[in-house]
Short mmCIF file of N, CA and C in Angstrom, two decimals:
data_model
loop_
_atom_site.label_atom_id
_atom_site.label_comp_id
_atom_site.label_asym_id
_atom_site.label_seq_id
_atom_site.Cartn_x
_atom_site.Cartn_y
_atom_site.Cartn_z
N MET A 1 -3.86 23.05 30.17
CA MET A 1 -2.92 24.41 29.81
C MET A 1 -3.59 25.67 29.40
N ASN A 2 -2.91 26.52 30.34
CA ASN A 2 -3.66 28.00 30.21
C ASN A 2 -3.36 28.84 28.79
N ILE A 3 -4.37 29.87 28.82
CA ILE A 3 -4.21 30.46 27.54
C ILE A 3 -2.85 31.09 27.09
N PRO A 4 -2.23 31.82 27.75
CA PRO A 4 -1.08 32.22 27.53
C PRO A 4 -0.15 31.10 26.79
N ASN A 5 0.17 29.71 27.42
CA ASN A 5 0.87 28.77 26.98
C ASN A 5 0.31 28.43 25.79
N ARG A 6 -1.00 28.32 25.44
CA ARG A 6 -1.53 27.84 24.12
C ARG A 6 -1.31 28.89 23.10
N ILE A 7 -1.15 30.27 23.53
CA ILE A 7 -0.77 31.24 22.51
C ILE A 7 0.55 31.04 22.11
N THR A 8 1.57 30.69 22.99
CA THR A 8 2.99 30.33 22.59
C THR A 8 3.01 29.20 22.06
N LEU A 9 2.23 27.85 22.20
CA LEU A 9 2.19 26.72 21.15
C LEU A 9 1.97 27.28 19.91
N SER A 10 0.95 28.30 19.77
CA SER A 10 0.45 28.46 18.29
C SER A 10 1.52 29.07 17.78
N ARG A 11 2.48 30.03 18.38
CA ARG A 11 3.66 30.42 17.83
C ARG A 11 4.54 29.53 17.15
N ILE A 12 4.70 28.57 18.06
CA ILE A 12 5.63 27.36 17.53
C ILE A 12 4.90 26.60 16.43
N MET A 13 3.70 26.08 16.31
CA MET A 13 3.01 25.66 15.48
C MET A 13 2.95 26.46 13.95
N LEU A 14 3.32 27.55 14.08
CA LEU A 14 3.19 28.48 12.88
C LEU A 14 4.65 28.28 11.91
N ILE A 15 5.56 28.11 12.96
CA ILE A 15 6.93 28.14 12.41
C ILE A 15 7.15 27.01 11.09
N PRO A 16 6.56 25.57 11.34
CA PRO A 16 6.81 24.90 10.12
C PRO A 16 5.97 25.51 8.89
N PHE A 17 4.76 26.35 8.74
CA PHE A 17 4.34 27.10 7.82
C PHE A 17 5.01 27.92 6.96
N PHE A 18 5.83 28.65 8.10
CA PHE A 18 6.54 29.74 7.59
C PHE A 18 7.96 29.14 6.84
N ILE A 19 8.45 28.19 7.52
CA ILE A 19 9.55 27.38 6.78
C ILE A 19 9.30 26.90 5.55
N LEU A 20 8.12 26.48 5.35
CA LEU A 20 7.56 25.80 4.11
C LEU A 20 7.33 26.81 3.09
N LEU A 21 6.93 28.00 3.28
CA LEU A 21 6.65 28.97 2.50
C LEU A 21 8.03 29.60 1.91
N LEU A 22 8.97 29.37 2.75
CA LEU A 22 10.18 30.16 2.29
C LEU A 22 11.16 28.86 1.64
N SER A 23 10.97 27.86 2.00
CA SER A 23 11.78 26.75 1.46
C SER A 23 11.43 25.93 0.23
N TYR A 24 10.17 25.99 -0.06
CA TYR A 24 9.42 25.20 -1.17
C TYR A 24 9.23 26.27 -2.39
N PRO A 25 9.34 26.02 -3.54
CA PRO A 25 9.16 27.12 -4.70
C PRO A 25 7.61 27.16 -5.00
N PHE A 26 6.86 27.85 -4.10
CA PHE A 26 5.10 28.22 -4.55
C PHE A 26 5.25 29.03 -5.54
N ASP A 27 4.84 29.08 -6.36
CA ASP A 27 4.62 30.03 -7.77
C ASP A 27 3.47 30.72 -7.66
N TRP A 28 3.12 31.39 -6.58
CA TRP A 28 1.76 32.24 -6.45
C TRP A 28 1.67 33.15 -7.16
N GLY A 29 2.92 33.68 -8.05
CA GLY A 29 3.02 34.87 -8.54
C GLY A 29 3.64 36.00 -7.62
N VAL A 30 3.79 37.20 -8.16
CA VAL A 30 4.33 38.20 -7.62
C VAL A 30 3.70 39.29 -7.55
N TRP A 31 3.65 40.07 -6.06
CA TRP A 31 3.03 41.27 -5.96
C TRP A 31 3.62 42.66 -6.26
N HIS A 32 3.24 43.44 -7.02
CA HIS A 32 3.74 44.67 -7.53
C HIS A 32 3.28 45.96 -6.91
N ILE A 33 4.19 46.60 -6.53
CA ILE A 33 3.77 47.88 -5.86
C ILE A 33 4.76 48.89 -6.52
N ALA A 34 3.94 49.96 -7.11
CA ALA A 34 5.09 50.97 -7.79
C ALA A 34 6.05 50.01 -8.68
N ASP A 35 7.08 50.55 -8.51
CA ASP A 35 8.33 49.77 -9.18
C ASP A 35 8.75 48.55 -8.54
N GLN A 36 8.20 48.27 -7.57
CA GLN A 36 8.69 47.06 -6.69
C GLN A 36 7.80 45.88 -6.79
N SER A 37 8.67 44.48 -6.64
CA SER A 37 7.72 43.50 -6.65
C SER A 37 8.19 42.63 -5.57
N ILE A 38 7.55 41.64 -4.93
CA ILE A 38 8.01 40.54 -4.05
C ILE A 38 7.10 39.26 -4.18
N PRO A 39 7.58 38.07 -4.11
CA PRO A 39 6.89 36.82 -4.38
C PRO A 39 5.70 36.82 -3.39
N ILE A 40 4.72 36.57 -3.91
CA ILE A 40 3.50 36.15 -2.79
C ILE A 40 3.72 35.38 -1.63
N ALA A 41 4.48 34.18 -2.08
CA ALA A 41 4.91 33.49 -1.15
C ALA A 41 5.82 34.28 0.17
N HIS A 42 6.49 35.08 -0.05
CA HIS A 42 7.46 35.78 0.72
C HIS A 42 6.45 36.83 1.53
N LEU A 43 5.35 37.21 0.79
CA LEU A 43 4.43 38.28 1.36
C LEU A 43 3.80 37.29 2.56
N VAL A 44 3.18 36.21 2.14
CA VAL A 44 2.42 35.25 3.07
C VAL A 44 3.22 35.04 4.28
N ALA A 45 4.67 34.54 4.07
CA ALA A 45 5.33 34.05 4.96
C ALA A 45 5.65 35.29 6.14
N VAL A 46 5.94 36.87 5.35
CA VAL A 46 5.90 37.75 6.35
C VAL A 46 4.91 38.05 7.18
N ILE A 47 3.73 37.62 6.75
CA ILE A 47 2.53 37.89 7.52
C ILE A 47 2.41 36.98 8.75
N ILE A 48 2.97 35.72 8.50
CA ILE A 48 2.82 34.62 9.37
C ILE A 48 3.91 34.80 10.31
N PHE A 49 5.25 35.36 9.93
CA PHE A 49 6.17 35.75 10.64
C PHE A 49 5.70 36.85 11.96
N ALA A 50 5.10 37.68 11.45
CA ALA A 50 4.38 39.04 11.97
C ALA A 50 3.38 38.63 13.15
N VAL A 51 2.56 37.67 12.54
CA VAL A 51 1.53 37.25 13.38
C VAL A 51 2.14 36.44 14.71
N ALA A 52 3.13 35.53 14.34
CA ALA A 52 3.83 34.76 15.16
C ALA A 52 4.60 35.68 16.20
N SER A 53 5.21 36.49 15.79
CA SER A 53 6.24 37.39 16.74
C SER A 53 5.09 38.35 17.53
N ALA A 54 3.86 38.44 17.04
CA ALA A 54 2.95 39.43 17.78
C ALA A 54 2.56 38.40 18.92
N THR A 55 2.44 37.33 18.86
CA THR A 55 1.89 36.55 19.99
C THR A 55 3.03 36.11 21.01
N ASP A 56 4.45 36.85 20.89
CA ASP A 56 5.10 37.01 21.90
C ASP A 56 4.79 38.04 22.77
N TRP A 57 4.52 39.26 22.43
CA TRP A 57 3.74 40.06 23.44
C TRP A 57 2.69 39.59 23.97
N LEU A 58 1.67 39.22 23.10
CA LEU A 58 0.33 38.88 23.41
C LEU A 58 0.36 37.90 24.68
N ASP A 59 1.08 36.58 24.58
CA ASP A 59 1.08 35.72 25.51
C ASP A 59 1.79 36.27 26.98
N GLY A 60 2.80 36.91 26.64
CA GLY A 60 3.44 37.85 27.87
C GLY A 60 2.41 38.62 28.69
N TYR A 61 1.79 39.47 28.09
CA TYR A 61 0.75 40.42 28.50
C TYR A 61 -0.45 39.77 29.12
N TYR A 62 -0.80 38.70 28.46
CA TYR A 62 -2.07 38.09 29.19
C TYR A 62 -1.66 37.57 30.34
N ALA A 63 -0.68 36.86 30.12
CA ALA A 63 0.17 35.98 31.52
C ALA A 63 0.22 36.91 32.96
N ARG A 64 0.77 37.89 32.46
CA ARG A 64 0.98 39.10 33.73
C ARG A 64 -0.28 39.54 33.92
N LYS A 65 -1.04 39.98 33.33
CA LYS A 65 -2.28 40.48 33.64
C LYS A 65 -3.05 39.72 34.20
N HIS A 66 -3.29 38.39 34.08
CA HIS A 66 -4.11 37.55 34.74
C HIS A 66 -3.62 36.38 35.68
N GLN A 67 -2.28 36.98 35.80
CA GLN A 67 -1.44 36.18 36.97
C GLN A 67 -1.40 34.64 36.73
N LEU A 68 -0.89 34.44 35.12
CA LEU A 68 -0.88 32.94 34.63
C LEU A 68 0.38 32.62 34.21
N VAL A 69 1.47 33.05 34.83
CA VAL A 69 2.65 33.00 34.71
C VAL A 69 3.05 31.52 35.20
N THR A 70 3.46 30.41 34.29
CA THR A 70 3.76 29.09 34.88
C THR A 70 5.34 28.86 34.41
N ASN A 71 5.57 27.80 34.84
CA ASN A 71 7.29 27.27 34.76
C ASN A 71 6.99 26.84 33.21
N LEU A 72 6.16 25.99 32.68
CA LEU A 72 5.97 25.73 31.35
C LEU A 72 6.15 26.94 30.43
N GLY A 73 5.45 27.92 30.79
CA GLY A 73 5.56 29.20 29.98
C GLY A 73 6.58 29.84 30.18
N LYS A 74 7.61 29.81 31.19
CA LYS A 74 8.81 30.50 31.29
C LYS A 74 9.76 29.74 30.53
N PHE A 75 9.51 28.25 29.99
CA PHE A 75 10.42 27.36 29.49
C PHE A 75 10.12 27.57 27.87
N LEU A 76 8.59 27.55 27.65
CA LEU A 76 8.10 27.50 26.03
C LEU A 76 8.41 28.98 25.51
N ASP A 77 8.13 30.15 26.10
CA ASP A 77 8.09 31.34 25.31
C ASP A 77 9.42 31.66 25.07
N PRO A 78 10.63 31.80 25.56
CA PRO A 78 11.83 31.93 24.90
C PRO A 78 12.34 30.89 24.00
N MET A 79 12.04 29.60 24.02
CA MET A 79 12.10 28.40 23.04
C MET A 79 11.52 28.89 21.89
N ALA A 80 10.03 29.18 22.02
CA ALA A 80 9.45 29.48 20.72
C ALA A 80 10.00 30.90 19.98
N ASP A 81 10.30 31.71 20.84
CA ASP A 81 10.92 32.86 20.15
C ASP A 81 12.55 32.85 19.44
N LYS A 82 13.22 31.94 20.01
CA LYS A 82 14.42 31.26 19.76
C LYS A 82 14.26 30.62 18.22
N LEU A 83 13.32 29.55 18.25
CA LEU A 83 13.07 28.62 17.14
C LEU A 83 12.55 29.76 15.92
N LEU A 84 11.59 30.54 16.11
CA LEU A 84 11.13 31.38 15.01
C LEU A 84 12.24 32.43 14.48
N VAL A 85 13.00 33.29 15.42
CA VAL A 85 13.85 34.08 14.95
C VAL A 85 15.14 33.51 14.26
N SER A 86 15.57 32.18 14.71
CA SER A 86 16.47 31.18 14.24
C SER A 86 16.18 30.76 12.87
N ALA A 87 15.02 30.16 12.91
CA ALA A 87 14.43 29.79 11.45
C ALA A 87 14.37 30.80 10.36
N ALA A 88 13.97 31.75 10.78
CA ALA A 88 13.82 32.99 9.79
C ALA A 88 15.28 33.45 9.23
N PHE A 89 16.33 33.60 10.31
CA PHE A 89 17.51 33.85 9.81
C PHE A 89 18.31 32.93 8.90
N ILE A 90 18.25 31.57 9.32
CA ILE A 90 18.80 30.73 8.59
C ILE A 90 18.14 30.57 7.19
N LEU A 91 16.87 30.73 7.32
CA LEU A 91 16.11 30.80 5.93
C LEU A 91 16.82 32.13 5.03
N LEU A 92 16.98 32.98 5.83
CA LEU A 92 17.78 34.20 5.08
C LEU A 92 19.01 34.17 4.15
N VAL A 93 19.83 33.46 5.05
CA VAL A 93 21.04 33.07 4.80
C VAL A 93 20.88 31.97 3.52
N ALA A 94 20.14 31.22 3.52
CA ALA A 94 19.93 30.18 2.38
C ALA A 94 19.42 30.92 1.20
N TRP A 95 18.49 31.89 1.59
CA TRP A 95 18.03 32.80 0.07
C TRP A 95 19.16 33.99 -0.23
N GLU A 96 20.25 33.97 0.76
CA GLU A 96 21.41 34.81 0.54
C GLU A 96 20.92 36.53 0.69
N MET A 97 19.87 36.35 1.59
CA MET A 97 19.27 37.94 1.88
C MET A 97 19.86 38.35 3.08
N ALA A 98 20.94 37.47 3.94
CA ALA A 98 21.46 38.18 5.04
C ALA A 98 23.00 37.23 5.07
N PRO A 99 23.92 38.15 5.57
CA PRO A 99 25.25 37.36 5.59
C PRO A 99 25.30 36.35 6.55
N ALA A 100 25.93 35.34 6.38
CA ALA A 100 26.10 34.09 7.27
C ALA A 100 26.38 34.49 8.52
N TRP A 101 27.81 35.12 8.57
CA TRP A 101 28.61 35.44 9.81
C TRP A 101 27.60 36.24 10.84
N VAL A 102 26.83 37.13 10.13
CA VAL A 102 25.86 37.90 11.05
C VAL A 102 25.23 36.97 11.68
N VAL A 103 24.58 35.97 11.14
CA VAL A 103 23.46 35.22 11.62
C VAL A 103 23.92 34.23 12.61
N ILE A 104 25.39 33.84 12.11
CA ILE A 104 26.25 33.01 13.16
C ILE A 104 26.23 33.62 14.58
N ILE A 105 26.59 34.91 14.52
CA ILE A 105 26.87 35.72 15.53
C ILE A 105 25.34 35.80 16.68
N ILE A 106 24.28 36.31 15.87
CA ILE A 106 23.27 36.36 16.43
C ILE A 106 22.70 35.10 16.96
N ILE A 107 22.58 33.88 16.47
CA ILE A 107 22.22 32.39 17.05
C ILE A 107 23.29 32.20 17.97
N SER A 108 24.47 32.33 18.01
CA SER A 108 25.45 31.91 19.00
C SER A 108 25.14 32.72 20.34
N ARG A 109 24.71 34.08 20.19
CA ARG A 109 24.51 34.75 21.39
C ARG A 109 23.10 34.20 21.97
N GLU A 110 22.43 33.71 21.24
CA GLU A 110 20.98 33.00 21.85
C GLU A 110 21.26 31.89 22.64
N PHE A 111 22.23 30.96 22.03
CA PHE A 111 22.50 29.85 22.51
C PHE A 111 23.46 30.05 23.82
N ALA A 112 24.14 31.03 23.96
CA ALA A 112 25.00 31.48 25.04
C ALA A 112 24.20 31.60 26.27
N VAL A 113 23.18 32.75 26.00
CA VAL A 113 22.22 33.13 27.09
C VAL A 113 21.31 32.13 27.33
N THR A 114 21.04 31.01 26.28
CA THR A 114 20.14 30.10 27.10
C THR A 114 20.69 29.36 28.01
N GLY A 115 22.08 29.04 27.57
CA GLY A 115 22.94 28.16 28.37
C GLY A 115 23.21 28.81 29.67
N LEU A 116 23.35 29.81 30.00
CA LEU A 116 23.60 30.63 31.47
C LEU A 116 21.99 30.52 32.01
N ARG A 117 21.02 30.85 31.15
CA ARG A 117 19.76 30.69 31.71
C ARG A 117 19.47 29.04 32.47
N LEU A 118 19.99 28.23 31.66
CA LEU A 118 19.92 26.93 32.38
C LEU A 118 20.51 26.56 33.57
N VAL A 119 21.90 27.15 33.32
CA VAL A 119 22.71 27.05 34.54
C VAL A 119 22.00 27.78 35.83
N ALA A 120 21.47 28.92 35.79
CA ALA A 120 20.68 29.83 36.46
C ALA A 120 19.53 28.69 37.30
N ALA A 121 18.59 28.48 36.27
CA ALA A 121 17.49 27.75 36.57
C ALA A 121 18.00 26.16 37.33
N GLY A 122 19.01 25.81 37.03
CA GLY A 122 19.57 24.58 38.23
C GLY A 122 19.81 25.11 39.46
N GLU A 123 20.17 26.10 39.62
CA GLU A 123 20.26 26.96 40.78
C GLU A 123 19.04 27.46 41.63
N GLY A 124 17.98 27.26 40.79
CA GLY A 124 16.75 28.06 41.36
C GLY A 124 16.41 29.39 41.04
N THR A 125 17.13 30.08 40.31
CA THR A 125 17.05 31.46 39.78
C THR A 125 16.65 31.50 38.46
N VAL A 126 15.75 32.67 38.19
CA VAL A 126 15.50 32.94 36.92
C VAL A 126 15.83 34.16 36.60
N LEU A 127 16.48 34.10 35.53
CA LEU A 127 17.29 35.58 34.75
C LEU A 127 16.46 36.14 33.86
N ALA A 128 15.96 37.30 34.16
CA ALA A 128 14.90 38.07 33.58
C ALA A 128 15.57 38.66 32.23
N ALA A 129 14.91 38.94 31.18
CA ALA A 129 15.50 39.63 29.97
C ALA A 129 15.56 40.88 30.21
N GLY A 130 16.61 41.79 29.92
CA GLY A 130 16.58 43.24 30.35
C GLY A 130 16.13 43.95 29.01
N GLN A 131 16.35 45.18 29.13
CA GLN A 131 15.61 46.42 28.29
C GLN A 131 16.58 46.26 26.95
N LEU A 132 17.95 46.15 27.14
CA LEU A 132 18.55 45.97 25.78
C LEU A 132 18.06 44.46 25.04
N GLY A 133 17.84 43.34 26.00
CA GLY A 133 17.32 42.16 25.08
C GLY A 133 16.19 42.32 24.68
N LYS A 134 15.21 42.83 24.86
CA LYS A 134 14.05 43.61 24.77
C LYS A 134 13.98 44.13 23.35
N LEU A 135 14.95 45.24 23.22
CA LEU A 135 15.33 45.95 22.01
C LEU A 135 16.12 45.10 20.94
N LYS A 136 16.83 44.06 21.32
CA LYS A 136 17.31 43.29 20.48
C LYS A 136 16.55 42.39 19.63
N THR A 137 15.42 41.90 20.34
CA THR A 137 14.44 41.05 19.87
C THR A 137 13.60 42.08 18.94
N VAL A 138 13.01 43.22 19.21
CA VAL A 138 12.51 44.04 18.38
C VAL A 138 13.24 44.31 17.17
N LEU A 139 14.39 44.68 17.03
CA LEU A 139 15.29 44.92 15.84
C LEU A 139 15.67 43.52 15.17
N GLN A 140 15.71 42.57 15.68
CA GLN A 140 15.69 41.57 14.98
C GLN A 140 14.36 40.98 14.30
N ILE A 141 13.19 41.26 14.88
CA ILE A 141 12.10 41.06 14.19
C ILE A 141 12.03 41.84 13.05
N LEU A 142 12.32 43.35 13.22
CA LEU A 142 12.03 44.39 12.08
C LEU A 142 12.93 43.98 11.01
N ALA A 143 14.23 43.54 11.28
CA ALA A 143 15.07 43.29 10.31
C ALA A 143 14.72 42.07 9.47
N ILE A 144 14.22 41.18 9.91
CA ILE A 144 13.69 39.98 9.40
C ILE A 144 12.43 40.43 8.52
N ILE A 145 11.46 41.00 8.90
CA ILE A 145 10.36 41.39 8.00
C ILE A 145 10.75 42.46 7.05
N PHE A 146 11.67 43.41 7.22
CA PHE A 146 12.20 43.91 5.94
C PHE A 146 13.03 43.14 5.12
N LEU A 147 13.86 42.41 5.47
CA LEU A 147 14.40 41.42 4.43
C LEU A 147 13.52 40.92 3.83
N LEU A 148 12.69 40.13 4.32
CA LEU A 148 11.60 39.24 3.84
C LEU A 148 10.74 40.07 2.55
N LEU A 149 10.42 41.26 3.21
CA LEU A 149 9.71 42.11 2.38
C LEU A 149 10.38 42.76 1.07
N HIS A 150 11.89 42.24 0.97
CA HIS A 150 13.08 42.80 0.08
C HIS A 150 12.98 44.25 0.21
N ASN A 151 12.97 44.75 1.47
CA ASN A 151 13.08 46.13 1.69
C ASN A 151 12.14 47.14 0.82
N ILE A 152 10.92 46.64 0.73
CA ILE A 152 9.77 47.38 0.23
C ILE A 152 9.29 48.09 1.41
N PRO A 153 8.78 49.41 1.72
CA PRO A 153 8.68 50.42 0.53
C PRO A 153 10.17 51.11 0.31
N PHE A 154 11.05 50.63 1.23
CA PHE A 154 12.39 51.73 1.29
C PHE A 154 13.19 51.70 -0.14
N SER A 155 13.23 50.36 -0.73
CA SER A 155 13.86 50.45 -1.81
C SER A 155 13.81 51.31 -3.06
N ALA A 156 12.43 51.74 -2.72
CA ALA A 156 12.06 52.63 -3.96
C ALA A 156 12.73 53.95 -3.87
N PHE A 157 13.38 54.06 -2.56
CA PHE A 157 14.03 55.29 -2.40
C PHE A 157 15.58 55.35 -2.17
N GLY A 158 16.01 53.88 -2.53
CA GLY A 158 17.27 53.56 -2.59
C GLY A 158 17.97 53.82 -0.91
N LEU A 159 17.10 53.57 0.17
CA LEU A 159 17.12 53.55 1.54
C LEU A 159 17.37 52.06 1.96
N PRO A 160 18.60 51.55 2.35
CA PRO A 160 18.74 50.27 2.81
C PRO A 160 18.29 49.87 4.34
N VAL A 161 16.98 50.04 4.59
CA VAL A 161 16.59 50.25 5.83
C VAL A 161 16.58 48.57 6.44
N ASP A 162 16.47 47.62 5.64
CA ASP A 162 16.48 46.05 6.17
C ASP A 162 18.04 45.89 6.49
N THR A 163 18.87 46.37 5.84
CA THR A 163 20.46 46.37 6.01
C THR A 163 20.68 47.01 7.25
N ILE A 164 20.20 48.50 7.60
CA ILE A 164 20.37 48.88 8.68
C ILE A 164 19.85 48.32 9.86
N LEU A 165 18.74 48.01 9.84
CA LEU A 165 18.09 47.15 10.85
C LEU A 165 18.72 45.91 11.34
N LEU A 166 19.45 44.93 10.18
CA LEU A 166 20.08 43.89 10.73
C LEU A 166 21.07 43.94 11.03
N TYR A 167 22.18 45.31 10.94
CA TYR A 167 23.37 45.55 11.62
C TYR A 167 22.98 46.29 13.28
N ALA A 168 21.95 46.78 12.97
CA ALA A 168 21.84 47.48 14.44
C ALA A 168 21.34 46.30 15.29
N ALA A 169 20.34 45.35 14.68
CA ALA A 169 20.00 43.92 15.37
C ALA A 169 21.45 43.31 16.13
N LEU A 170 22.41 43.32 14.86
CA LEU A 170 23.83 42.62 15.52
C LEU A 170 24.36 43.27 16.54
N ILE A 171 24.44 44.74 16.62
CA ILE A 171 25.05 45.23 17.48
C ILE A 171 24.31 45.16 18.94
N ILE A 172 23.08 45.64 18.90
CA ILE A 172 22.71 45.38 20.23
C ILE A 172 22.37 43.84 20.97
N THR A 173 22.21 43.05 19.58
CA THR A 173 22.52 41.81 20.23
C THR A 173 23.76 41.17 20.83
N ILE A 174 24.95 41.81 20.37
CA ILE A 174 26.34 41.62 21.07
C ILE A 174 26.29 42.30 22.40
N VAL A 175 26.04 43.63 22.36
CA VAL A 175 25.86 44.35 23.57
C VAL A 175 24.88 43.89 24.70
N SER A 176 23.97 43.46 24.39
CA SER A 176 23.21 42.81 25.42
C SER A 176 23.41 41.62 25.72
N GLY A 177 24.08 40.66 24.98
CA GLY A 177 24.68 39.39 25.17
C GLY A 177 25.88 39.78 26.29
N VAL A 178 26.51 40.78 25.94
CA VAL A 178 27.85 40.95 26.90
C VAL A 178 27.07 41.56 28.07
N GLU A 179 26.23 42.47 28.29
CA GLU A 179 25.46 42.98 29.49
C GLU A 179 25.28 41.89 30.17
N TYR A 180 24.32 40.91 29.54
CA TYR A 180 23.60 39.76 30.27
C TYR A 180 24.51 39.12 31.04
N PHE A 181 25.89 38.47 30.54
CA PHE A 181 26.65 37.74 30.90
C PHE A 181 27.41 38.44 32.02
N VAL A 182 27.76 39.79 31.72
CA VAL A 182 28.53 40.62 33.16
C VAL A 182 27.33 40.62 34.20
N LYS A 183 26.24 41.05 33.93
CA LYS A 183 25.05 41.30 35.13
C LYS A 183 25.24 39.57 35.73
N ASN A 184 25.03 38.61 35.05
CA ASN A 184 24.48 37.41 35.71
C ASN A 184 25.56 36.29 35.94
N TRP A 185 26.71 36.81 35.80
CA TRP A 185 28.04 35.74 35.88
C TRP A 185 28.17 35.15 36.99
N HIS A 186 27.56 35.71 38.29
CA HIS A 186 27.53 34.93 39.24
C HIS A 186 26.92 33.68 39.70
N VAL A 187 25.90 33.46 38.50
CA VAL A 187 25.39 32.15 38.47
C VAL A 187 26.36 31.12 38.33
N MET A 188 27.58 31.48 37.28
CA MET A 188 28.56 30.53 36.87
C MET A 188 29.70 29.89 38.04
N GLY A 189 29.42 30.69 39.24
CA GLY A 189 30.17 30.59 40.44
C GLY A 189 30.07 28.97 40.72
N ASP A 190 31.20 28.10 41.58
CA ASP A 190 30.85 26.93 42.13
C ASP A 190 29.81 26.86 43.12
N SER A 191 28.99 26.05 43.11
CA SER A 191 27.90 25.85 44.52
C SER A 191 28.37 24.93 45.19
N LYS A 192 28.14 25.19 46.29
CA LYS A 192 28.73 24.39 47.66
C LYS A 192 27.37 23.83 48.39
#
């Protein structure tokens, strides 16, 4: 297994630790900054999520730079992304930090796009992510990070940056999903 695929697998292996930190009531205390506070378990979960998210860029960069793009990597990389982001959003709903309807739309779009990619792969076609899809990923990651950080440092100023990022991610998720289907609908045609 090459280095980019190992990096991708490391992202998948971080997901259970991330889930555990947000699912089990660890009492490691609270971190205080100015008049704001955040449970230390949430802070550690944010660090794990940020590191795991950064590996998405790292594995792709390394694979392209050293021409190590493989079919396994093409399969594992988007799966790892979807597992990480879906787990984070579901936990945010459980913690009542994100509306369920927003998360349902975001995760549904991911399932739909994955289904389209599977159909295309069956036809021997690889559907690359577009620029809006990449922006969607960045906005989702930033929204998750700031939601988990309880909007620190922006909550001190009354700026709902976490909420703004979440709804921006929702809008771009919808728009990029529609664009992706319009651009690639031809793969859904009958094959002869």
